[in-house]
Short mmCIF file of C-alpha atoms in Angstrom, two decimals:
data_model
loop_
_atom_site.label_atom_id
_atom_site.label_comp_id
_atom_site.label_asym_id
_atom_site.label_seq_id
_atom_site.Cartn_x
_atom_site.Cartn_y
_atom_site.Cartn_z
CA MET A 1 17.07 -43.12 9.79
CA LEU A 2 15.32 -45.98 8.06
CA LEU A 3 16.62 -47.33 4.76
CA ILE A 4 13.46 -48.32 2.94
CA PRO A 5 13.59 -50.64 -0.08
CA CYS A 6 11.01 -49.20 -2.45
CA PRO A 7 9.78 -52.09 -4.61
CA TRP A 8 10.10 -49.86 -7.68
CA CYS A 9 13.25 -47.82 -6.97
CA GLY A 10 15.32 -49.87 -4.53
CA PRO A 11 16.69 -48.78 -1.16
CA ARG A 12 16.33 -45.08 -0.39
CA ASP A 13 16.56 -42.88 2.73
CA GLU A 14 13.46 -42.51 4.84
CA ILE A 15 13.25 -38.77 4.11
CA GLU A 16 12.13 -39.59 0.55
CA PHE A 17 9.00 -41.28 1.89
CA SER A 18 5.74 -40.43 3.60
CA TYR A 19 4.08 -42.74 6.08
CA GLY A 20 0.61 -44.12 5.47
CA GLY A 21 -0.17 -46.01 8.68
CA GLU A 22 -1.68 -49.45 8.95
CA ALA A 23 -2.04 -51.42 5.70
CA HIS A 24 -4.91 -53.56 4.45
CA ILE A 25 -7.82 -51.49 5.75
CA ALA A 26 -10.43 -52.00 3.05
CA TYR A 27 -13.23 -49.53 2.48
CA PRO A 28 -16.49 -51.08 3.73
CA ALA A 29 -18.21 -53.14 1.05
CA GLU A 30 -21.67 -52.05 2.20
CA PRO A 31 -21.17 -48.61 3.76
CA ASP A 32 -24.91 -47.99 4.07
CA GLU A 33 -25.23 -51.03 6.29
CA LEU A 34 -22.62 -50.01 8.88
CA SER A 35 -23.58 -49.15 12.44
CA ASP A 36 -21.89 -46.24 14.23
CA ALA A 37 -19.67 -48.71 16.04
CA GLN A 38 -18.61 -50.31 12.76
CA TRP A 39 -17.85 -46.90 11.28
CA ALA A 40 -15.78 -46.03 14.36
CA ASP A 41 -13.86 -49.26 13.92
CA PHE A 42 -13.18 -48.59 10.24
CA LEU A 43 -12.25 -44.92 10.68
CA PHE A 44 -10.38 -44.84 13.97
CA MET A 45 -9.52 -48.20 15.53
CA ARG A 46 -6.08 -49.45 14.54
CA HIS A 47 -3.74 -52.27 15.36
CA ASN A 48 -0.78 -50.96 17.28
CA PRO A 49 1.36 -54.04 17.87
CA LYS A 50 4.67 -54.19 19.68
CA GLY A 51 6.23 -56.40 17.03
CA ASP A 52 5.66 -56.88 13.31
CA PHE A 53 3.33 -54.32 11.75
CA SER A 54 1.94 -54.14 8.22
CA GLU A 55 2.09 -50.55 7.10
CA ARG A 56 1.92 -48.40 3.99
CA TRP A 57 4.65 -46.09 2.72
CA TYR A 58 4.52 -43.61 -0.16
CA HIS A 59 7.66 -42.78 -2.15
CA SER A 60 6.67 -39.12 -2.25
CA SER A 61 10.07 -37.78 -3.40
CA GLY A 62 10.70 -40.66 -5.78
CA CYS A 63 8.37 -42.72 -7.94
CA ARG A 64 5.30 -41.44 -6.05
CA ARG A 65 3.88 -44.92 -5.64
CA TRP A 66 2.36 -46.54 -2.58
CA PHE A 67 3.55 -49.92 -1.30
CA ASN A 68 3.37 -52.08 1.80
CA VAL A 69 6.03 -52.89 4.37
CA ILE A 70 6.17 -55.34 7.25
CA ARG A 71 8.40 -53.73 9.86
CA SER A 72 9.16 -54.50 13.48
CA THR A 73 8.05 -51.70 15.78
CA VAL A 74 10.57 -52.95 18.35
CA THR A 75 13.76 -53.02 16.27
CA HIS A 76 12.64 -51.03 13.16
CA GLU A 77 13.88 -53.95 11.03
CA ILE A 78 12.07 -54.14 7.69
CA ARG A 79 11.05 -57.76 7.23
CA ALA A 80 9.23 -57.57 3.92
CA VAL A 81 8.23 -55.12 1.20
CA TYR A 82 5.47 -55.80 -1.33
CA ARG A 83 3.47 -53.93 -3.91
CA ILE A 84 -0.11 -52.77 -3.52
CA GLY A 85 -2.42 -55.57 -4.52
CA GLU A 86 0.06 -58.31 -3.70
CA PRO A 87 -0.72 -60.59 -0.79
CA PRO A 88 1.43 -60.01 2.29
CA PRO A 89 4.35 -62.44 2.38
CA GLU A 90 4.97 -64.49 5.48
CA ALA A 91 6.74 -62.24 7.95
CA GLY A 92 10.47 -62.84 7.88
CA SER A 93 10.50 -64.31 4.39
CA MET B 1 17.52 -36.02 51.95
CA SER B 2 18.66 -38.11 49.04
CA PHE B 3 17.10 -37.94 45.61
CA ASP B 4 17.70 -41.56 44.72
CA GLY B 5 14.15 -42.29 45.76
CA SER B 6 15.09 -44.67 48.56
CA GLY B 7 13.78 -42.35 51.22
CA PHE B 8 10.62 -41.40 49.42
CA TRP B 9 8.58 -44.57 49.19
CA ARG B 10 8.61 -48.15 50.41
CA ALA B 11 9.59 -50.84 47.89
CA ALA B 12 6.28 -52.64 48.38
CA GLU B 13 5.77 -56.34 47.82
CA PRO B 14 2.52 -56.90 45.94
CA LYS B 15 -0.34 -58.13 48.12
CA PRO B 16 -2.75 -60.79 46.79
CA ALA B 17 -5.56 -58.28 46.33
CA TYR B 18 -6.27 -54.57 46.14
CA GLU B 19 -9.34 -52.41 45.77
CA VAL B 20 -7.71 -50.60 42.84
CA VAL B 21 -4.71 -51.57 40.73
CA VAL B 22 -3.16 -48.78 38.69
CA VAL B 23 -1.02 -50.05 35.80
CA GLY B 24 1.85 -47.67 35.14
CA GLY B 25 4.15 -45.90 37.58
CA GLY B 26 4.61 -42.70 35.62
CA GLY B 27 3.26 -39.29 36.46
CA HIS B 28 -0.35 -40.04 35.61
CA GLY B 29 -0.45 -43.36 37.44
CA LEU B 30 1.16 -41.93 40.56
CA SER B 31 -1.03 -38.83 40.66
CA THR B 32 -4.08 -41.05 40.13
CA ALA B 33 -3.10 -43.17 43.13
CA TYR B 34 -2.45 -40.09 45.24
CA TYR B 35 -5.83 -38.50 44.46
CA LEU B 36 -7.64 -41.82 44.98
CA ALA B 37 -6.21 -41.86 48.49
CA ARG B 38 -6.47 -38.17 49.30
CA ASN B 39 -9.79 -37.25 47.69
CA TYR B 40 -11.72 -40.50 48.04
CA GLY B 41 -10.09 -42.27 50.98
CA ILE B 42 -9.27 -45.24 48.74
CA THR B 43 -5.89 -46.30 50.08
CA ASP B 44 -5.99 -50.01 49.22
CA VAL B 45 -4.25 -49.21 45.95
CA ALA B 46 -1.24 -50.65 44.13
CA VAL B 47 0.68 -48.88 41.39
CA LEU B 48 2.35 -51.52 39.22
CA GLU B 49 5.37 -50.40 37.21
CA LYS B 50 7.18 -52.79 34.89
CA GLY B 51 10.41 -50.80 35.01
CA TRP B 52 11.40 -48.21 37.57
CA LEU B 53 9.25 -45.40 38.83
CA GLY B 54 9.02 -42.44 36.49
CA GLY B 55 11.43 -44.02 34.02
CA GLY B 56 9.29 -43.80 30.89
CA ASN B 57 7.88 -40.66 29.36
CA MET B 58 7.94 -38.98 32.79
CA ALA B 59 11.74 -38.80 32.50
CA ARG B 60 11.76 -38.02 28.78
CA ASN B 61 9.41 -35.10 28.23
CA THR B 62 10.46 -31.47 27.84
CA THR B 63 8.57 -30.47 31.04
CA ILE B 64 6.37 -27.81 29.47
CA ILE B 65 3.23 -26.79 31.34
CA ARG B 66 0.47 -24.64 29.83
CA SER B 67 -3.29 -24.63 29.39
CA ASN B 68 -3.80 -22.48 26.28
CA TYR B 69 -5.86 -25.03 24.34
CA LEU B 70 -8.47 -23.99 21.82
CA TRP B 71 -11.54 -26.05 22.61
CA ASP B 72 -13.63 -25.66 25.76
CA GLU B 73 -13.24 -29.29 26.83
CA SER B 74 -9.44 -29.15 26.55
CA ALA B 75 -9.11 -25.71 28.14
CA ALA B 76 -11.21 -26.96 31.07
CA ILE B 77 -9.10 -30.04 31.83
CA TYR B 78 -5.70 -28.42 31.18
CA GLU B 79 -6.60 -25.30 33.17
CA HIS B 80 -7.80 -27.56 35.99
CA SER B 81 -4.37 -29.17 35.81
CA LEU B 82 -2.54 -25.84 35.76
CA LYS B 83 -4.41 -24.69 38.87
CA LEU B 84 -3.35 -27.89 40.64
CA TRP B 85 0.26 -27.26 39.52
CA GLU B 86 0.11 -23.80 41.07
CA ASP B 87 -0.53 -25.30 44.50
CA LEU B 88 1.39 -28.55 44.10
CA GLU B 89 4.63 -27.74 45.92
CA ARG B 90 2.67 -26.76 49.01
CA GLU B 91 0.29 -29.70 48.77
CA LEU B 92 2.97 -32.37 48.25
CA GLU B 93 5.55 -30.59 50.43
CA PHE B 94 8.17 -31.05 47.76
CA ASP B 95 10.26 -28.63 45.73
CA ILE B 96 9.43 -29.61 42.15
CA GLN B 97 11.09 -26.51 40.66
CA PHE B 98 7.78 -25.27 39.26
CA SER B 99 8.55 -22.10 37.37
CA GLN B 100 5.87 -20.00 35.65
CA ARG B 101 8.21 -18.23 33.27
CA GLY B 102 5.74 -17.88 30.41
CA VAL B 103 5.12 -19.81 27.19
CA LEU B 104 5.41 -18.10 23.81
CA ASN B 105 3.75 -19.71 20.78
CA LEU B 106 5.17 -18.06 17.67
CA ALA B 107 3.19 -17.22 14.55
CA HIS B 108 5.05 -17.27 11.23
CA ASP B 109 2.40 -16.64 8.60
CA LEU B 110 -1.01 -15.07 8.26
CA GLY B 111 -2.79 -18.34 8.98
CA ASP B 112 -0.76 -18.74 12.16
CA VAL B 113 -1.59 -15.17 13.19
CA ARG B 114 -5.31 -15.68 12.70
CA SER B 115 -5.46 -19.03 14.49
CA SER B 116 -3.30 -17.66 17.31
CA LEU B 117 -5.59 -14.67 17.82
CA ARG B 118 -8.58 -16.97 17.75
CA ARG B 119 -6.95 -19.18 20.37
CA VAL B 120 -6.13 -16.21 22.63
CA ASN B 121 -9.74 -15.06 22.43
CA ALA B 122 -11.03 -18.58 23.10
CA ASN B 123 -8.68 -18.88 26.06
CA ARG B 124 -9.87 -15.61 27.56
CA LEU B 125 -13.50 -16.65 27.20
CA ASN B 126 -12.53 -19.74 29.21
CA ALA B 127 -10.75 -17.62 31.84
CA VAL B 128 -7.36 -18.93 30.69
CA ASP B 129 -4.76 -16.17 30.55
CA GLY B 130 -3.47 -15.30 27.10
CA GLU B 131 -2.05 -12.32 25.25
CA TRP B 132 -1.07 -11.49 21.71
CA LEU B 133 2.39 -9.96 21.27
CA SER B 134 3.65 -8.06 18.22
CA PRO B 135 7.14 -8.95 16.92
CA ALA B 136 8.62 -6.02 18.85
CA GLU B 137 6.86 -7.17 22.00
CA VAL B 138 8.15 -10.71 21.39
CA ALA B 139 11.71 -9.37 21.21
CA ASN B 140 11.11 -7.36 24.34
CA PHE B 141 9.86 -10.42 26.24
CA CYS B 142 12.53 -12.76 24.85
CA PRO B 143 15.44 -10.71 23.49
CA ILE B 144 17.36 -13.56 21.85
CA ILE B 145 14.62 -14.42 19.33
CA ASN B 146 15.44 -13.35 15.81
CA ILE B 147 12.55 -11.15 14.63
CA SER B 148 14.19 -10.16 11.35
CA PRO B 149 11.68 -10.14 8.47
CA ASP B 150 14.36 -11.59 6.19
CA VAL B 151 14.29 -15.18 7.39
CA ARG B 152 12.44 -18.10 5.84
CA TYR B 153 9.82 -18.15 8.61
CA PRO B 154 9.68 -14.60 10.03
CA VAL B 155 8.14 -14.05 13.46
CA LEU B 156 4.87 -12.20 12.87
CA GLY B 157 3.91 -12.25 16.53
CA ALA B 158 3.22 -14.71 19.30
CA THR B 159 0.74 -15.70 21.91
CA LEU B 160 1.93 -15.57 25.50
CA GLN B 161 0.57 -17.50 28.43
CA ARG B 162 2.40 -16.00 31.39
CA ARG B 163 1.19 -18.70 33.77
CA GLY B 164 2.75 -21.37 31.58
CA GLY B 165 6.08 -22.79 32.65
CA VAL B 166 8.12 -25.84 33.50
CA ALA B 167 8.70 -28.20 36.43
CA ARG B 168 11.41 -30.75 37.12
CA HIS B 169 9.63 -33.86 35.80
CA ASP B 170 11.27 -36.62 37.85
CA LYS B 171 10.78 -34.66 41.05
CA VAL B 172 7.07 -34.51 40.20
CA ALA B 173 7.01 -38.31 40.02
CA TRP B 174 8.90 -38.61 43.31
CA ALA B 175 6.64 -36.05 44.99
CA TYR B 176 3.47 -37.90 44.02
CA ALA B 177 5.05 -41.26 44.90
CA ARG B 178 6.04 -40.09 48.36
CA ALA B 179 2.66 -38.50 49.02
CA ALA B 180 0.77 -41.59 47.81
CA ASP B 181 3.05 -43.91 49.78
CA ARG B 182 2.46 -41.91 52.96
CA LEU B 183 -1.28 -42.38 52.49
CA GLY B 184 -0.83 -46.15 52.24
CA VAL B 185 -0.56 -46.77 48.50
CA ASP B 186 1.76 -49.64 47.52
CA ILE B 187 4.20 -48.72 44.78
CA VAL B 188 5.45 -51.94 43.17
CA GLU B 189 8.29 -51.49 40.73
CA HIS B 190 9.67 -54.17 38.39
CA CYS B 191 6.23 -55.74 38.18
CA GLU B 192 5.04 -56.24 34.61
CA VAL B 193 1.40 -56.88 33.77
CA ARG B 194 1.14 -59.91 31.49
CA GLY B 195 -2.57 -60.53 31.37
CA PHE B 196 -5.98 -59.92 32.86
CA ASP B 197 -8.73 -62.16 34.14
CA VAL B 198 -12.17 -60.96 33.10
CA ARG B 199 -15.24 -62.98 34.10
CA GLN B 200 -18.62 -62.31 32.57
CA GLY B 201 -17.53 -58.83 31.60
CA HIS B 202 -16.13 -57.98 35.03
CA MET B 203 -12.48 -57.39 35.85
CA THR B 204 -11.35 -59.84 38.50
CA SER B 205 -7.56 -59.95 38.53
CA VAL B 206 -4.29 -58.93 36.95
CA GLU B 207 -1.56 -61.42 36.04
CA THR B 208 1.90 -60.00 36.65
CA SER B 209 5.54 -61.03 36.58
CA ARG B 210 5.24 -61.14 40.40
CA GLY B 211 2.11 -63.22 40.58
CA SER B 212 -1.62 -62.80 40.30
CA ILE B 213 -3.27 -59.81 41.97
CA ARG B 214 -7.02 -59.69 42.50
CA ALA B 215 -8.72 -56.38 41.82
CA THR B 216 -12.18 -55.45 40.64
CA LYS B 217 -10.97 -52.04 39.51
CA VAL B 218 -7.98 -51.83 37.19
CA ALA B 219 -6.89 -48.44 35.88
CA LEU B 220 -4.53 -48.29 32.92
CA ALA B 221 -2.03 -45.42 32.90
CA ALA B 222 0.51 -46.89 30.53
CA ALA B 223 0.86 -44.19 27.84
CA GLY B 224 2.59 -45.63 24.76
CA HIS B 225 2.04 -49.22 25.91
CA THR B 226 -1.71 -48.92 26.41
CA SER B 227 -2.45 -50.72 23.15
CA VAL B 228 -0.30 -53.66 24.25
CA LEU B 229 -2.33 -54.01 27.45
CA ALA B 230 -5.65 -53.46 25.67
CA SER B 231 -4.82 -56.15 23.11
CA MET B 232 -4.57 -58.66 26.00
CA LEU B 233 -8.22 -57.81 26.64
CA GLY B 234 -9.32 -57.86 23.00
CA LEU B 235 -10.07 -54.15 23.26
CA ARG B 236 -9.46 -52.17 20.08
CA LEU B 237 -8.35 -48.58 20.62
CA PRO B 238 -7.82 -45.61 18.31
CA LEU B 239 -4.18 -45.26 19.31
CA GLN B 240 -0.88 -45.37 17.49
CA SER B 241 2.44 -45.39 19.33
CA HIS B 242 5.16 -43.14 17.95
CA PRO B 243 8.63 -42.06 19.02
CA LEU B 244 8.87 -38.50 20.26
CA GLN B 245 12.42 -37.23 20.43
CA ALA B 246 14.00 -34.52 22.51
CA LEU B 247 17.52 -33.31 23.11
CA VAL B 248 19.67 -31.13 25.31
CA SER B 249 22.67 -28.93 24.60
CA VAL B 250 25.73 -28.70 26.79
CA LEU B 251 25.38 -26.47 29.85
CA LEU B 252 25.22 -22.79 28.98
CA GLU B 253 24.92 -19.53 30.87
CA PRO B 254 21.31 -18.42 31.36
CA VAL B 255 20.19 -16.99 28.02
CA LEU B 256 16.56 -18.05 27.62
CA ASN B 257 14.08 -16.76 30.18
CA CYS B 258 10.89 -18.39 28.90
CA ILE B 259 9.54 -21.28 26.85
CA VAL B 260 9.35 -20.76 23.11
CA MET B 261 7.27 -22.98 20.84
CA SER B 262 6.89 -22.74 17.11
CA ASN B 263 4.37 -24.74 15.18
CA ALA B 264 5.52 -23.88 11.67
CA VAL B 265 9.19 -24.61 12.20
CA HIS B 266 8.62 -27.53 14.59
CA VAL B 267 10.65 -26.77 17.64
CA TYR B 268 10.04 -25.95 21.27
CA VAL B 269 12.78 -24.89 23.60
CA SER B 270 13.43 -23.87 27.16
CA GLN B 271 16.52 -23.68 29.34
CA ALA B 272 16.86 -25.96 32.33
CA ASP B 273 17.98 -24.48 35.63
CA LYS B 274 21.24 -26.39 35.23
CA GLY B 275 21.84 -24.62 31.92
CA GLU B 276 21.02 -27.08 29.14
CA LEU B 277 18.81 -25.95 26.32
CA VAL B 278 15.97 -28.49 26.26
CA MET B 279 14.38 -28.98 22.86
CA GLY B 280 11.73 -31.18 21.39
CA ALA B 281 10.10 -31.56 18.03
CA GLY B 282 7.27 -33.45 16.42
CA ILE B 283 6.79 -37.19 16.49
CA ASP B 284 8.50 -39.57 14.09
CA ALA B 285 5.94 -40.51 11.45
CA TYR B 286 6.12 -44.28 11.91
CA ASN B 287 4.77 -46.52 14.67
CA SER B 288 7.41 -47.63 17.13
CA TYR B 289 8.03 -48.92 20.63
CA ALA B 290 11.80 -48.52 20.33
CA GLN B 291 12.24 -45.31 22.39
CA ARG B 292 14.36 -43.87 19.61
CA GLY B 293 13.64 -42.13 16.35
CA SER B 294 15.31 -41.03 13.16
CA PHE B 295 18.05 -38.42 13.19
CA HIS B 296 16.56 -36.31 10.39
CA VAL B 297 13.92 -35.19 12.91
CA ILE B 298 16.69 -33.86 15.17
CA GLU B 299 18.42 -32.14 12.24
CA HIS B 300 15.16 -30.49 11.23
CA GLN B 301 14.44 -29.16 14.69
CA LEU B 302 18.00 -27.87 15.18
CA ALA B 303 17.87 -26.05 11.85
CA ALA B 304 14.67 -24.38 13.01
CA ALA B 305 16.12 -23.55 16.40
CA ILE B 306 19.23 -21.94 14.94
CA GLN B 307 17.19 -19.74 12.64
CA LEU B 308 15.01 -18.57 15.50
CA PHE B 309 17.94 -18.20 17.90
CA PRO B 310 21.15 -17.34 16.02
CA ILE B 311 22.90 -17.23 19.42
CA PHE B 312 22.52 -21.04 19.60
CA ARG B 313 24.59 -21.51 16.44
CA ASN B 314 27.69 -22.81 18.21
CA ALA B 315 25.95 -24.68 21.01
CA LYS B 316 26.92 -28.34 21.14
CA LEU B 317 24.37 -31.11 21.17
CA LEU B 318 24.91 -33.17 24.31
CA ARG B 319 22.30 -35.90 24.21
CA THR B 320 19.17 -37.02 22.36
CA TRP B 321 16.57 -39.55 23.39
CA GLY B 322 13.08 -40.71 22.59
CA GLY B 323 9.91 -41.70 24.38
CA ILE B 324 6.91 -43.60 23.08
CA VAL B 325 3.74 -41.54 22.91
CA ASP B 326 0.22 -42.81 22.27
CA VAL B 327 -1.42 -40.58 19.72
CA SER B 328 -5.19 -40.47 19.24
CA PRO B 329 -6.96 -39.39 16.04
CA ASP B 330 -8.05 -36.01 17.42
CA ALA B 331 -4.89 -35.31 19.47
CA SER B 332 -6.96 -35.42 22.65
CA PRO B 333 -6.75 -37.91 25.51
CA ILE B 334 -9.08 -40.85 26.08
CA LEU B 335 -10.23 -41.03 29.67
CA GLY B 336 -13.03 -42.98 31.25
CA THR B 337 -14.77 -46.31 31.51
CA THR B 338 -14.61 -49.17 29.00
CA PRO B 339 -16.93 -51.95 27.84
CA ILE B 340 -15.28 -54.15 30.52
CA ASP B 341 -16.73 -53.45 33.96
CA GLY B 342 -13.93 -52.35 36.29
CA LEU B 343 -11.45 -51.51 33.55
CA PHE B 344 -10.61 -47.81 33.26
CA LEU B 345 -8.71 -46.08 30.54
CA ASN B 346 -6.43 -43.05 30.64
CA CYS B 347 -4.36 -42.76 27.47
CA GLY B 348 -3.96 -40.87 24.22
CA TRP B 349 -2.25 -37.85 25.78
CA GLY B 350 0.15 -38.11 22.89
CA THR B 351 2.90 -35.54 23.01
CA GLY B 352 1.35 -33.42 25.76
CA GLY B 353 0.77 -35.56 28.81
CA PHE B 354 3.27 -34.07 31.25
CA LYS B 355 1.40 -30.80 31.70
CA ALA B 356 -1.72 -32.80 32.52
CA THR B 357 -0.09 -34.90 35.27
CA PRO B 358 -2.04 -33.40 38.20
CA GLY B 359 -5.31 -32.82 36.34
CA SER B 360 -5.32 -36.20 34.64
CA GLY B 361 -4.77 -38.06 37.90
CA HIS B 362 -7.34 -35.88 39.66
CA VAL B 363 -10.19 -36.56 37.22
CA TYR B 364 -9.13 -40.18 36.64
CA ALA B 365 -9.33 -40.83 40.39
CA GLU B 366 -12.82 -39.34 40.36
CA THR B 367 -13.79 -41.61 37.45
CA ILE B 368 -12.40 -44.71 39.18
CA ALA B 369 -13.88 -43.91 42.59
CA ASN B 370 -17.37 -43.25 41.22
CA SER B 371 -17.16 -45.79 38.38
CA LYS B 372 -18.24 -42.99 36.07
CA PRO B 373 -16.56 -39.88 34.71
CA GLY B 374 -17.09 -36.44 36.18
CA PRO B 375 -17.81 -33.38 34.05
CA LEU B 376 -14.18 -32.68 33.13
CA ALA B 377 -13.48 -36.24 31.99
CA GLN B 378 -16.81 -36.97 30.34
CA PRO B 379 -16.06 -35.34 26.92
CA PHE B 380 -12.91 -37.46 26.62
CA ALA B 381 -14.73 -40.79 26.75
CA LEU B 382 -13.86 -43.55 24.28
CA GLU B 383 -17.43 -43.31 22.95
CA ARG B 384 -16.63 -40.05 21.18
CA PHE B 385 -15.15 -42.01 18.28
CA GLU B 386 -18.57 -43.55 17.79
CA THR B 387 -20.68 -40.44 18.34
CA GLY B 388 -18.33 -38.26 16.32
CA ALA B 389 -17.98 -35.68 19.09
CA LEU B 390 -14.23 -35.40 18.56
CA ILE B 391 -12.14 -32.72 20.29
CA ASP B 392 -9.87 -31.79 17.44
CA GLU B 393 -6.79 -30.19 18.92
CA HIS B 394 -4.55 -30.99 15.93
CA GLY B 395 -2.72 -27.75 15.39
CA ALA B 396 -5.51 -25.87 17.13
CA ALA B 397 -3.73 -26.00 20.46
CA ALA B 398 -0.37 -24.77 19.23
CA VAL B 399 2.50 -27.07 18.29
CA ALA B 400 3.15 -30.65 19.14
CA HIS B 401 2.09 -29.97 22.72
#
């Protein structure tokens, strides 16, 4: 089980959290201008790296706040945790 | 005859060029190569496997075979696969321990009951066998299920596909490997793909840990690692790789005569011929390539299993493991051509690829041979994420496949 350091509550067991998938996917600035291919990219296409991955977690059984995590999909090591709105730190810092 | 594989296929050295290179020596890659050779006479084929043959998800799944999917497109391809399964031992001349012992999908609330009945009716309209069983009929078919109304998730009935069953998964890989090898296909193990050479939109060669191999047709069959390969080509895919865990108990006397799946309580279970109870659950929520997941998933599925089967209460857990499954947004596979000429895609089978092994390879071979999908593959094209013609089998097709 993952031990996830919530930036508001500190380290808690994974079962307190819900997963939110890839982080930093912004809603299109000009949605009326998007082609079908651009919509498909926004809605469905996702990075799926074997390595460090920026992802969102939600502390659903705790403070009920969203935050971002950089985690290795190879080792499950959590490399960084940062709050929504903060820029992603350099991986490994 | 030994089952270590040594007698079943040649350990081929990669040649400098092939007509078709299949990337991935699991069930789908091997069946693809076999049907390319058998159905289309394309024998200048290499199957490249970075590890050992059938050592990924093909050795990790819970071996369940069924075709009781809700939507027409899914029912068509999975039923096509089931029909191939029914003749596979004869065709491949190999005992794969195919056993049509029936698959029960339990319903635990009114919503389950309604969607189950809908699915049975949809299946019958598609000439897929299906029945609805009352709780008493469930207990009659599978006596060890607890049908007491006093449990947290009472059994309100179940669908039954009698033609559903299991097969010994690694023997399926060996059977296809031997049959493909006999037709001239080169099976190259310990050969990792590290890059591709694409010129003016056309596939020209594959870079591997054992040298460069020219091929104008390259067919991916790499399951959870498809995104890794696609990223080498700058191709974005709607896939996320997740751990899917399974487990076995110690060997027990025969107690379970069928396959039981439960969507609401997240467990599916059968008993192997050797005697282990084989169980699987849903995916771990997070992305991973680690071939392991979190233990709370195992705890959750065992709690569900013990409530459904009180007789399992004292069974000992022997072993757990994980595989990496590539999950698509609509829980349906992606099969077909790509924007790169000569690159073919077969992925996104998620948690349910084993049952599709014959059918997937069969229609993928057709797609590769003709450079365009046939009628069974066509709805599963990558373009559906642009057109919106999704095939939403989330939940609709009963449990985590």
